[in-house]
PDB file of C-alpha atoms in Angstrom:
ATOM      1  CA  UNK Q   1     154.264  86.424 179.375  1.00  0.00           C
ATOM      2  CA  UNK Q   2     150.763  87.788 179.979  1.00  0.00           C
ATOM      3  CA  UNK Q   3     148.131  87.115 177.317  1.00  0.00           C
ATOM      4  CA  UNK Q   4     144.385  87.549 177.009  1.00  0.00           C
ATOM      5  CA  UNK Q   5     142.614  84.881 175.016  1.00  0.00           C
ATOM      6  CA  UNK Q   6     138.819  84.974 174.918  1.00  0.00           C
ATOM      7  CA  UNK Q   7     136.282  82.654 173.298  1.00  0.00           C
ATOM      8  CA  UNK Q   8     135.169  83.918 169.918  1.00  0.00           C
ATOM      9  CA  UNK Q   9     131.605  83.525 171.217  1.00  0.00           C
ATOM     10  CA  UNK Q  10     130.968  83.590 174.977  1.00  0.00           C
ATOM     11  CA  UNK Q  11     127.457  83.432 176.447  1.00  0.00           C
ATOM     12  CA  UNK Q  12     126.943  83.935 180.190  1.00  0.00           C
ATOM     13  CA  UNK Q  13     123.692  83.215 182.092  1.00  0.00           C
ATOM     14  CA  UNK Q  14     121.512  83.150 178.974  1.00  0.00           C
ATOM     15  CA  UNK Q  15     118.403  81.045 178.373  1.00  0.00           C
ATOM     16  CA  UNK Q  16     116.320  80.010 175.380  1.00  0.00           C
ATOM     17  CA  UNK Q  17     118.757  81.103 172.673  1.00  0.00           C
ATOM     18  CA  UNK Q  18     119.987  79.657 169.372  1.00  0.00           C
ATOM     19  CA  UNK Q  19     123.318  80.157 167.607  1.00  0.00           C
ATOM     20  CA  UNK Q  20     123.222  79.128 163.952  1.00  0.00           C
ATOM     21  CA  UNK Q  21     125.566  79.313 160.995  1.00  0.00           C
ATOM     22  CA  UNK Q  22     128.838  80.754 162.339  1.00  0.00           C
ATOM     23  CA  UNK Q  23     132.385  79.847 161.308  1.00  0.00           C
ATOM     24  CA  UNK Q  24     134.797  80.397 164.217  1.00  0.00           C
ATOM     25  CA  UNK Q  25     138.442  80.218 163.165  1.00  0.00           C
ATOM     26  CA  UNK Q  26     141.322  81.300 165.415  1.00  0.00           C
ATOM     27  CA  UNK Q  27     143.765  80.851 162.523  1.00  0.00           C
ATOM     28  CA  UNK Q  28     146.205  79.072 164.807  1.00  0.00           C
ATOM     29  CA  UNK Q  29     149.324  78.015 162.932  1.00  0.00           C
ATOM     30  CA  UNK Q  30     151.920  77.478 165.660  1.00  0.00           C
ATOM     31  CA  UNK Q  31     151.369  77.148 169.422  1.00  0.00           C
ATOM     32  CA  UNK Q  32     154.882  78.287 170.295  1.00  0.00           C
ATOM     33  CA  UNK Q  33     154.998  80.123 173.650  1.00  0.00           C
ATOM     34  CA  UNK Q  34     151.189  79.862 174.006  1.00  0.00           C
ATOM     35  CA  UNK Q  35     151.353  76.160 174.929  1.00  0.00           C
ATOM     36  CA  UNK Q  36     149.620  76.628 178.293  1.00  0.00           C
ATOM     37  CA  UNK Q  37     146.587  78.558 177.042  1.00  0.00           C
ATOM     38  CA  UNK Q  38     143.311  76.649 177.181  1.00  0.00           C
ATOM     39  CA  UNK Q  39     140.389  78.585 175.768  1.00  0.00           C
ATOM     40  CA  UNK Q  40     137.345  77.765 173.643  1.00  0.00           C
ATOM     41  CA  UNK Q  41     135.992  78.772 170.288  1.00  0.00           C
ATOM     42  CA  UNK Q  42     132.468  78.899 171.733  1.00  0.00           C
ATOM     43  CA  UNK Q  43     131.741  78.763 175.457  1.00  0.00           C
ATOM     44  CA  UNK Q  44     128.394  78.709 177.250  1.00  0.00           C
ATOM     45  CA  UNK Q  45     128.538  79.317 181.008  1.00  0.00           C
ATOM     46  CA  UNK Q  46     125.511  78.989 183.271  1.00  0.00           C
ATOM     47  CA  UNK Q  47     123.276  78.849 180.220  1.00  0.00           C
ATOM     48  CA  UNK Q  48     120.124  76.762 179.857  1.00  0.00           C
ATOM     49  CA  UNK Q  49     118.095  75.472 176.916  1.00  0.00           C
ATOM     50  CA  UNK Q  50     120.514  76.587 174.212  1.00  0.00           C
ATOM     51  CA  UNK Q  51     120.806  75.244 170.651  1.00  0.00           C
ATOM     52  CA  UNK Q  52     124.117  75.554 168.794  1.00  0.00           C
ATOM     53  CA  UNK Q  53     123.491  74.560 165.183  1.00  0.00           C
ATOM     54  CA  UNK Q  54     125.583  74.556 161.984  1.00  0.00           C
ATOM     55  CA  UNK Q  55     128.601  76.131 163.704  1.00  0.00           C
ATOM     56  CA  UNK Q  56     132.224  75.380 162.758  1.00  0.00           C
ATOM     57  CA  UNK Q  57     134.924  75.900 165.411  1.00  0.00           C
ATOM     58  CA  UNK Q  58     138.525  75.259 164.407  1.00  0.00           C
ATOM     59  CA  UNK Q  59     142.177  76.111 165.048  1.00  0.00           C
ATOM     60  CA  UNK Q  60     141.506  77.147 168.656  1.00  0.00           C
ATOM     61  CA  UNK Q  61     143.990  77.143 171.551  1.00  0.00           C
ATOM     62  CA  UNK Q  62     141.867  74.810 173.691  1.00  0.00           C
ATOM     63  CA  UNK Q  63     138.432  73.362 172.963  1.00  0.00           C
ATOM     64  CA  UNK Q  64     136.315  73.871 169.892  1.00  0.00           C
ATOM     65  CA  UNK Q  65     133.072  73.968 171.909  1.00  0.00           C
ATOM     66  CA  UNK Q  66     132.527  74.065 175.665  1.00  0.00           C
ATOM     67  CA  UNK Q  67     129.777  74.575 178.205  1.00  0.00           C
ATOM     68  CA  UNK Q  68     129.589  74.463 181.980  1.00  0.00           C
ATOM     69  CA  UNK Q  69     127.232  74.912 184.929  1.00  0.00           C
ATOM     70  CA  UNK Q  70     124.201  74.848 182.649  1.00  0.00           C
ATOM     71  CA  UNK Q  71     121.737  72.331 181.270  1.00  0.00           C
ATOM     72  CA  UNK Q  72     119.859  71.257 178.157  1.00  0.00           C
ATOM     73  CA  UNK Q  73     122.526  72.394 175.697  1.00  0.00           C
ATOM     74  CA  UNK Q  74     122.329  70.965 172.165  1.00  0.00           C
ATOM     75  CA  UNK Q  75     125.140  70.903 169.620  1.00  0.00           C
ATOM     76  CA  UNK Q  76     123.616  69.961 166.266  1.00  0.00           C
ATOM     77  CA  UNK Q  77     125.346  69.497 162.923  1.00  0.00           C
ATOM     78  CA  UNK Q  78     128.476  71.264 164.160  1.00  0.00           C
ATOM     79  CA  UNK Q  79     132.115  70.757 163.124  1.00  0.00           C
ATOM     80  CA  UNK Q  80     135.020  70.883 165.584  1.00  0.00           C
ATOM     81  CA  UNK Q  81     138.472  70.343 164.142  1.00  0.00           C
ATOM     82  CA  UNK Q  82     142.180  71.089 164.585  1.00  0.00           C
ATOM     83  CA  UNK Q  83     141.770  72.520 168.083  1.00  0.00           C
ATOM     84  CA  UNK Q  84     144.621  71.931 170.538  1.00  0.00           C
ATOM     85  CA  UNK Q  85     142.480  70.261 173.200  1.00  0.00           C
ATOM     86  CA  UNK Q  86     138.943  68.780 173.230  1.00  0.00           C
ATOM     87  CA  UNK Q  87     136.656  68.966 170.236  1.00  0.00           C
ATOM     88  CA  UNK Q  88     133.382  69.251 172.186  1.00  0.00           C
ATOM     89  CA  UNK Q  89     133.589  69.556 175.969  1.00  0.00           C
ATOM     90  CA  UNK Q  90     130.440  69.511 178.114  1.00  0.00           C
ATOM     91  CA  UNK Q  91     132.162  70.812 181.228  1.00  0.00           C
ATOM     92  CA  UNK Q  92     131.387  70.544 184.928  1.00  0.00           C
ATOM     93  CA  UNK Q  93     127.703  70.272 185.814  1.00  0.00           C
ATOM     94  CA  UNK Q  94     126.269  70.082 182.282  1.00  0.00           C
ATOM     95  CA  UNK Q  95     123.399  67.580 182.498  1.00  0.00           C
ATOM     96  CA  UNK Q  96     121.134  66.938 179.536  1.00  0.00           C
ATOM     97  CA  UNK Q  97     123.715  67.880 176.906  1.00  0.00           C
ATOM     98  CA  UNK Q  98     122.924  66.609 173.406  1.00  0.00           C
ATOM     99  CA  UNK Q  99     125.628  66.244 170.752  1.00  0.00           C
ATOM    100  CA  UNK Q 100     124.058  65.116 167.485  1.00  0.00           C
ATOM    101  CA  UNK Q 101     125.141  64.844 163.843  1.00  0.00           C
ATOM    102  CA  UNK Q 102     128.472  66.521 164.577  1.00  0.00           C
ATOM    103  CA  UNK Q 103     131.806  66.017 162.804  1.00  0.00           C
ATOM    104  CA  UNK Q 104     134.641  66.008 165.351  1.00  0.00           C
ATOM    105  CA  UNK Q 105     138.124  65.390 164.004  1.00  0.00           C
ATOM    106  CA  UNK Q 106     141.833  66.128 164.283  1.00  0.00           C
ATOM    107  CA  UNK Q 107     141.653  67.683 167.741  1.00  0.00           C
ATOM    108  CA  UNK Q 108     144.679  67.470 170.036  1.00  0.00           C
ATOM    109  CA  UNK Q 109     142.901  65.670 172.884  1.00  0.00           C
ATOM    110  CA  UNK Q 110     139.614  63.718 173.123  1.00  0.00           C
ATOM    111  CA  UNK Q 111     137.125  64.386 170.364  1.00  0.00           C
ATOM    112  CA  UNK Q 112     134.163  64.444 172.772  1.00  0.00           C
ATOM    113  CA  UNK Q 113     134.937  64.777 176.488  1.00  0.00           C
ATOM    114  CA  UNK Q 114     132.094  64.465 178.996  1.00  0.00           C
ATOM    115  CA  UNK Q 115     133.408  66.176 182.100  1.00  0.00           C
ATOM    116  CA  UNK Q 116     131.994  66.280 185.657  1.00  0.00           C
ATOM    117  CA  UNK Q 117     128.282  65.648 185.946  1.00  0.00           C
ATOM    118  CA  UNK Q 118     127.337  65.601 182.263  1.00  0.00           C
ATOM    119  CA  UNK Q 119     124.603  63.131 183.168  1.00  0.00           C
ATOM    120  CA  UNK Q 120     121.516  62.208 181.132  1.00  0.00           C
ATOM    121  CA  UNK Q 121     123.356  63.315 178.004  1.00  0.00           C
ATOM    122  CA  UNK Q 122     123.534  61.991 174.428  1.00  0.00           C
ATOM    123  CA  UNK Q 123     126.277  61.643 171.831  1.00  0.00           C
ATOM    124  CA  UNK Q 124     124.462  60.385 168.736  1.00  0.00           C
ATOM    125  CA  UNK Q 125     124.947  60.131 164.977  1.00  0.00           C
ATOM    126  CA  UNK Q 126     128.395  61.760 165.040  1.00  0.00           C
ATOM    127  CA  UNK Q 127     131.601  61.192 163.072  1.00  0.00           C
ATOM    128  CA  UNK Q 128     134.505  61.196 165.572  1.00  0.00           C
ATOM    129  CA  UNK Q 129     137.940  60.487 164.121  1.00  0.00           C
ATOM    130  CA  UNK Q 130     141.658  61.265 164.143  1.00  0.00           C
ATOM    131  CA  UNK Q 131     141.541  62.916 167.566  1.00  0.00           C
ATOM    132  CA  UNK Q 132     144.104  62.782 170.379  1.00  0.00           C
ATOM    133  CA  UNK Q 133     147.177  63.389 168.270  1.00  0.00           C
ATOM    134  CA  UNK Q 134     148.788  66.011 170.508  1.00  0.00           C
ATOM    135  CA  UNK Q 135     148.058  64.496 173.937  1.00  0.00           C
ATOM    136  CA  UNK Q 136     147.541  60.820 173.002  1.00  0.00           C
ATOM    137  CA  UNK Q 137     143.846  60.657 173.800  1.00  0.00           C
ATOM    138  CA  UNK Q 138     140.561  59.142 172.668  1.00  0.00           C
ATOM    139  CA  UNK Q 139     137.563  59.538 170.407  1.00  0.00           C
ATOM    140  CA  UNK Q 140     134.865  59.785 173.110  1.00  0.00           C
ATOM    141  CA  UNK Q 141     135.667  59.958 176.840  1.00  0.00           C
ATOM    142  CA  UNK Q 142     133.230  59.827 179.776  1.00  0.00           C
ATOM    143  CA  UNK Q 143     133.659  59.501 183.521  1.00  0.00           C
ATOM    144  CA  UNK Q 144     133.040  61.678 186.563  1.00  0.00           C
ATOM    145  CA  UNK Q 145     129.340  61.408 187.511  1.00  0.00           C
ATOM    146  CA  UNK Q 146     128.442  61.159 183.811  1.00  0.00           C
ATOM    147  CA  UNK Q 147     125.635  58.722 184.559  1.00  0.00           C
ATOM    148  CA  UNK Q 148     122.719  57.589 182.379  1.00  0.00           C
ATOM    149  CA  UNK Q 149     124.386  58.666 179.129  1.00  0.00           C
ATOM    150  CA  UNK Q 150     123.598  57.369 175.627  1.00  0.00           C
ATOM    151  CA  UNK Q 151     126.388  56.948 173.050  1.00  0.00           C
ATOM    152  CA  UNK Q 152     124.680  55.692 169.901  1.00  0.00           C
ATOM    153  CA  UNK Q 153     124.980  55.389 166.126  1.00  0.00           C
ATOM    154  CA  UNK Q 154     128.351  57.124 165.961  1.00  0.00           C
ATOM    155  CA  UNK Q 155     131.331  56.223 163.820  1.00  0.00           C
ATOM    156  CA  UNK Q 156     134.460  56.409 165.989  1.00  0.00           C
ATOM    157  CA  UNK Q 157     137.714  55.679 164.194  1.00  0.00           C
ATOM    158  CA  UNK Q 158     141.441  56.349 163.866  1.00  0.00           C
ATOM    159  CA  UNK Q 159     141.738  58.085 167.231  1.00  0.00           C
ATOM    160  CA  UNK Q 160     145.150  57.989 168.912  1.00  0.00           C
ATOM    161  CA  UNK Q 161     144.331  55.664 171.823  1.00  0.00           C
ATOM    162  CA  UNK Q 162     140.841  54.248 172.503  1.00  0.00           C
ATOM    163  CA  UNK Q 163     137.652  54.702 170.535  1.00  0.00           C
ATOM    164  CA  UNK Q 164     135.544  55.099 173.693  1.00  0.00           C
ATOM    165  CA  UNK Q 165     137.134  55.457 177.142  1.00  0.00           C
ATOM    166  CA  UNK Q 166     135.237  55.209 180.449  1.00  0.00           C
ATOM    167  CA  UNK Q 167     137.485  56.787 183.051  1.00  0.00           C
ATOM    168  CA  UNK Q 168     138.683  55.384 186.398  1.00  0.00           C
ATOM    169  CA  UNK Q 169     136.483  56.754 189.223  1.00  0.00           C
ATOM    170  CA  UNK Q 170     135.265  55.949 192.726  1.00  0.00           C
ATOM    171  CA  UNK Q 171     131.927  54.242 193.316  1.00  0.00           C
ATOM    172  CA  UNK Q 172     130.275  57.596 194.005  1.00  0.00           C
ATOM    173  CA  UNK Q 173     131.678  59.200 190.872  1.00  0.00           C
ATOM    174  CA  UNK Q 174     131.466  56.555 188.146  1.00  0.00           C
ATOM    175  CA  UNK Q 175     129.795  56.834 184.745  1.00  0.00           C
ATOM    176  CA  UNK Q 176     127.158  54.310 185.767  1.00  0.00           C
ATOM    177  CA  UNK Q 177     124.350  53.158 183.459  1.00  0.00           C
ATOM    178  CA  UNK Q 178     126.026  54.344 180.264  1.00  0.00           C
ATOM    179  CA  UNK Q 179     124.577  52.769 177.108  1.00  0.00           C
ATOM    180  CA  UNK Q 180     126.846  52.260 174.075  1.00  0.00           C
ATOM    181  CA  UNK Q 181     124.635  51.155 171.194  1.00  0.00           C
ATOM    182  CA  UNK Q 182     124.806  50.690 167.413  1.00  0.00           C
ATOM    183  CA  UNK Q 183     128.171  52.407 166.941  1.00  0.00           C
ATOM    184  CA  UNK Q 184     130.912  51.552 164.456  1.00  0.00           C
ATOM    185  CA  UNK Q 185     134.197  51.672 166.394  1.00  0.00           C
ATOM    186  CA  UNK Q 186     137.211  50.826 164.279  1.00  0.00           C
ATOM    187  CA  UNK Q 187     140.918  51.255 163.649  1.00  0.00           C
ATOM    188  CA  UNK Q 188     141.765  53.168 166.819  1.00  0.00           C
ATOM    189  CA  UNK Q 189     145.217  53.167 168.406  1.00  0.00           C
ATOM    190  CA  UNK Q 190     148.770  54.217 167.575  1.00  0.00           C
ATOM    191  CA  UNK Q 191     151.922  52.175 167.668  1.00  0.00           C
ATOM    192  CA  UNK Q 192     153.755  52.252 171.010  1.00  0.00           C
ATOM    193  CA  UNK Q 193     156.645  54.117 169.372  1.00  0.00           C
ATOM    194  CA  UNK Q 194     154.364  57.127 168.796  1.00  0.00           C
ATOM    195  CA  UNK Q 195     153.295  57.379 172.440  1.00  0.00           C
ATOM    196  CA  UNK Q 196     154.766  60.541 174.058  1.00  0.00           C
ATOM    197  CA  UNK Q 197     157.820  59.707 176.162  1.00  0.00           C
ATOM    198  CA  UNK Q 198     156.318  61.163 179.347  1.00  0.00           C
ATOM    199  CA  UNK Q 199     153.452  58.645 179.118  1.00  0.00           C
ATOM    200  CA  UNK Q 200     155.422  55.494 178.422  1.00  0.00           C
ATOM    201  CA  UNK Q 201     155.813  54.731 182.133  1.00  0.00           C
ATOM    202  CA  UNK Q 202     152.055  54.051 182.378  1.00  0.00           C
ATOM    203  CA  UNK Q 203     150.842  50.424 182.351  1.00  0.00           C
ATOM    204  CA  UNK Q 204     151.183  49.014 178.847  1.00  0.00           C
ATOM    205  CA  UNK Q 205     147.543  47.889 178.851  1.00  0.00           C
ATOM    206  CA  UNK Q 206     146.406  51.493 179.288  1.00  0.00           C
ATOM    207  CA  UNK Q 207     148.523  52.613 176.343  1.00  0.00           C
ATOM    208  CA  UNK Q 208     147.371  49.853 174.012  1.00  0.00           C
ATOM    209  CA  UNK Q 209     144.610  50.859 171.591  1.00  0.00           C
ATOM    210  CA  UNK Q 210     141.123  49.452 172.259  1.00  0.00           C
ATOM    211  CA  UNK Q 211     137.713  49.897 170.747  1.00  0.00           C
ATOM    212  CA  UNK Q 212     136.118  50.390 174.186  1.00  0.00           C
ATOM    213  CA  UNK Q 213     138.179  50.709 177.385  1.00  0.00           C
ATOM    214  CA  UNK Q 214     136.196  50.589 180.639  1.00  0.00           C
ATOM    215  CA  UNK Q 215     137.820  51.421 183.979  1.00  0.00           C
ATOM    216  CA  UNK Q 216     136.460  50.874 187.486  1.00  0.00           C
ATOM    217  CA  UNK Q 217     134.572  51.594 189.574  1.00  0.00           C
ATOM    218  CA  UNK Q 218     131.798  51.592 186.949  1.00  0.00           C
ATOM    219  CA  UNK Q 219     128.457  49.795 187.154  1.00  0.00           C
ATOM    220  CA  UNK Q 220     125.697  48.664 184.828  1.00  0.00           C
ATOM    221  CA  UNK Q 221     126.990  49.573 181.382  1.00  0.00           C
ATOM    222  CA  UNK Q 222     125.253  48.268 178.274  1.00  0.00           C
ATOM    223  CA  UNK Q 223     127.017  47.462 174.994  1.00  0.00           C
ATOM    224  CA  UNK Q 224     124.629  46.327 172.287  1.00  0.00           C
ATOM    225  CA  UNK Q 225     124.576  46.176 168.516  1.00  0.00           C
ATOM    226  CA  UNK Q 226     128.012  47.733 168.025  1.00  0.00           C
ATOM    227  CA  UNK Q 227     130.495  46.843 165.309  1.00  0.00           C
ATOM    228  CA  UNK Q 228     133.957  46.969 166.883  1.00  0.00           C
ATOM    229  CA  UNK Q 229     136.678  46.031 164.442  1.00  0.00           C
ATOM    230  CA  UNK Q 230     140.204  46.478 163.170  1.00  0.00           C
ATOM    231  CA  UNK Q 231     140.341  46.725 159.378  1.00  0.00           C
ATOM    232  CA  UNK Q 232     144.004  47.627 158.934  1.00  0.00           C
ATOM    233  CA  UNK Q 233     146.520  44.950 158.058  1.00  0.00           C
ATOM    234  CA  UNK Q 234     149.756  43.556 159.433  1.00  0.00           C
ATOM    235  CA  UNK Q 235     151.711  45.716 161.865  1.00  0.00           C
ATOM    236  CA  UNK Q 236     149.277  48.618 161.355  1.00  0.00           C
ATOM    237  CA  UNK Q 237     146.621  46.884 163.490  1.00  0.00           C
ATOM    238  CA  UNK Q 238     146.845  48.928 166.696  1.00  0.00           C
ATOM    239  CA  UNK Q 239     143.294  48.473 167.984  1.00  0.00           C
ATOM    240  CA  UNK Q 240     144.432  45.355 169.807  1.00  0.00           C
ATOM    241  CA  UNK Q 241     141.132  44.493 171.495  1.00  0.00           C
ATOM    242  CA  UNK Q 242     137.481  45.326 171.027  1.00  0.00           C
ATOM    243  CA  UNK Q 243     136.821  45.665 174.777  1.00  0.00           C
ATOM    244  CA  UNK Q 244     138.923  45.951 177.913  1.00  0.00           C
ATOM    245  CA  UNK Q 245     137.366  45.659 181.377  1.00  0.00           C
ATOM    246  CA  UNK Q 246     139.453  46.852 184.311  1.00  0.00           C
ATOM    247  CA  UNK Q 247     139.085  45.486 187.845  1.00  0.00           C
ATOM    248  CA  UNK Q 248     135.929  46.596 189.715  1.00  0.00           C
ATOM    249  CA  UNK Q 249     133.742  46.965 186.616  1.00  0.00           C
ATOM    250  CA  UNK Q 250     130.413  45.291 187.451  1.00  0.00           C
ATOM    251  CA  UNK Q 251     127.025  44.734 185.895  1.00  0.00           C
ATOM    252  CA  UNK Q 252     128.146  45.192 182.278  1.00  0.00           C
ATOM    253  CA  UNK Q 253     125.855  43.572 179.699  1.00  0.00           C
ATOM    254  CA  UNK Q 254     126.840  42.763 176.111  1.00  0.00           C
ATOM    255  CA  UNK Q 255     124.526  41.632 173.341  1.00  0.00           C
ATOM    256  CA  UNK Q 256     124.570  41.562 169.559  1.00  0.00           C
ATOM    257  CA  UNK Q 257     127.998  43.139 169.061  1.00  0.00           C
ATOM    258  CA  UNK Q 258     130.214  42.214 166.100  1.00  0.00           C
ATOM    259  CA  UNK Q 259     133.916  42.108 167.009  1.00  0.00           C
ATOM    260  CA  UNK Q 260     136.485  41.208 164.389  1.00  0.00           C
ATOM    261  CA  UNK Q 261     139.944  41.727 162.972  1.00  0.00           C
ATOM    262  CA  UNK Q 262     141.821  42.384 166.212  1.00  0.00           C
ATOM    263  CA  UNK Q 263     145.384  41.077 166.430  1.00  0.00           C
ATOM    264  CA  UNK Q 264     144.744  39.822 169.977  1.00  0.00           C
ATOM    265  CA  UNK Q 265     141.681  38.626 171.910  1.00  0.00           C
ATOM    266  CA  UNK Q 266     138.470  40.554 171.275  1.00  0.00           C
ATOM    267  CA  UNK Q 267     137.800  40.879 175.023  1.00  0.00           C
ATOM    268  CA  UNK Q 268     140.227  41.308 177.892  1.00  0.00           C
ATOM    269  CA  UNK Q 269     138.397  40.756 181.181  1.00  0.00           C
ATOM    270  CA  UNK Q 270     140.485  41.873 184.144  1.00  0.00           C
ATOM    271  CA  UNK Q 271     137.295  42.533 186.126  1.00  0.00           C
ATOM    272  CA  UNK Q 272     136.436  38.823 186.440  1.00  0.00           C
ATOM    273  CA  UNK Q 273     133.050  39.664 187.932  1.00  0.00           C
ATOM    274  CA  UNK Q 274     130.167  37.217 187.704  1.00  0.00           C
ATOM    275  CA  UNK Q 275     127.752  40.103 187.224  1.00  0.00           C
ATOM    276  CA  UNK Q 276     129.311  41.000 183.853  1.00  0.00           C
ATOM    277  CA  UNK Q 277     127.628  39.287 180.901  1.00  0.00           C
ATOM    278  CA  UNK Q 278     130.135  39.045 178.040  1.00  0.00           C
ATOM    279  CA  UNK Q 279     129.697  37.734 174.535  1.00  0.00           C
ATOM    280  CA  UNK Q 280     131.363  34.558 173.380  1.00  0.00           C
ATOM    281  CA  UNK Q 281     130.204  34.692 169.748  1.00  0.00           C
ATOM    282  CA  UNK Q 282     132.603  37.298 168.327  1.00  0.00           C
ATOM    283  CA  UNK Q 283     134.073  36.784 164.869  1.00  0.00           C
ATOM    284  CA  UNK Q 284     137.772  36.132 164.294  1.00  0.00           C
TER     285      UNK Q 284
END
């Protein structure tokens, strides 16, 4: 099969522009034979100083919003929903991306995915929920050279795996100096029975739902003022821990976080590094 599938809006090598007030709807009902297609509703390539405001992107084969090889892109008061892959995807080499006041929900993979080199970026004041259902993914995901990023004042809930996931990278490529502040992160995680069969061979800890899951090698993260909790009851409590630290995470600082309701320990520390300052005053 040969198919052409273009973004509904595609900007290439543009500067100082604003897109405001569009509804982008691919009217996708069934993926069928188009499973491998990965497009975008709106895609900005090699663009700089662009504002995308009050735009809805939904039912897309791929990402709701994407950008790459540009800088100073702002997504403001946008909605990304029911897309087969990422909700909002600052792609490779997208420093100074700002995602603010956006509603990101029911996407097949991560709600917000910071790709390669989305450094000095912000994800603030967003509602990020019910993402990851097709590919068993997370609310917000950051990793490869995504340094000096602020994730603040968001509500991140009911995503398939972790609320916030910091990916496993080398020392040169980690999401160092990320600040996670004043978020509400709650009720993330599915039961193990709902995990896709092809993923069940992964380590159980990786498949268990967490509020925040931090992999190595990552340095100098800050978690402050967050509420990380599980509010469901009984066997429906699948956000097993507030925070997981993998080996080789160093320099993490925690202060003023509220952690409660988890069926297991609030913090799992497999890093065991003296440079990590963890809280001991969480609520049970």
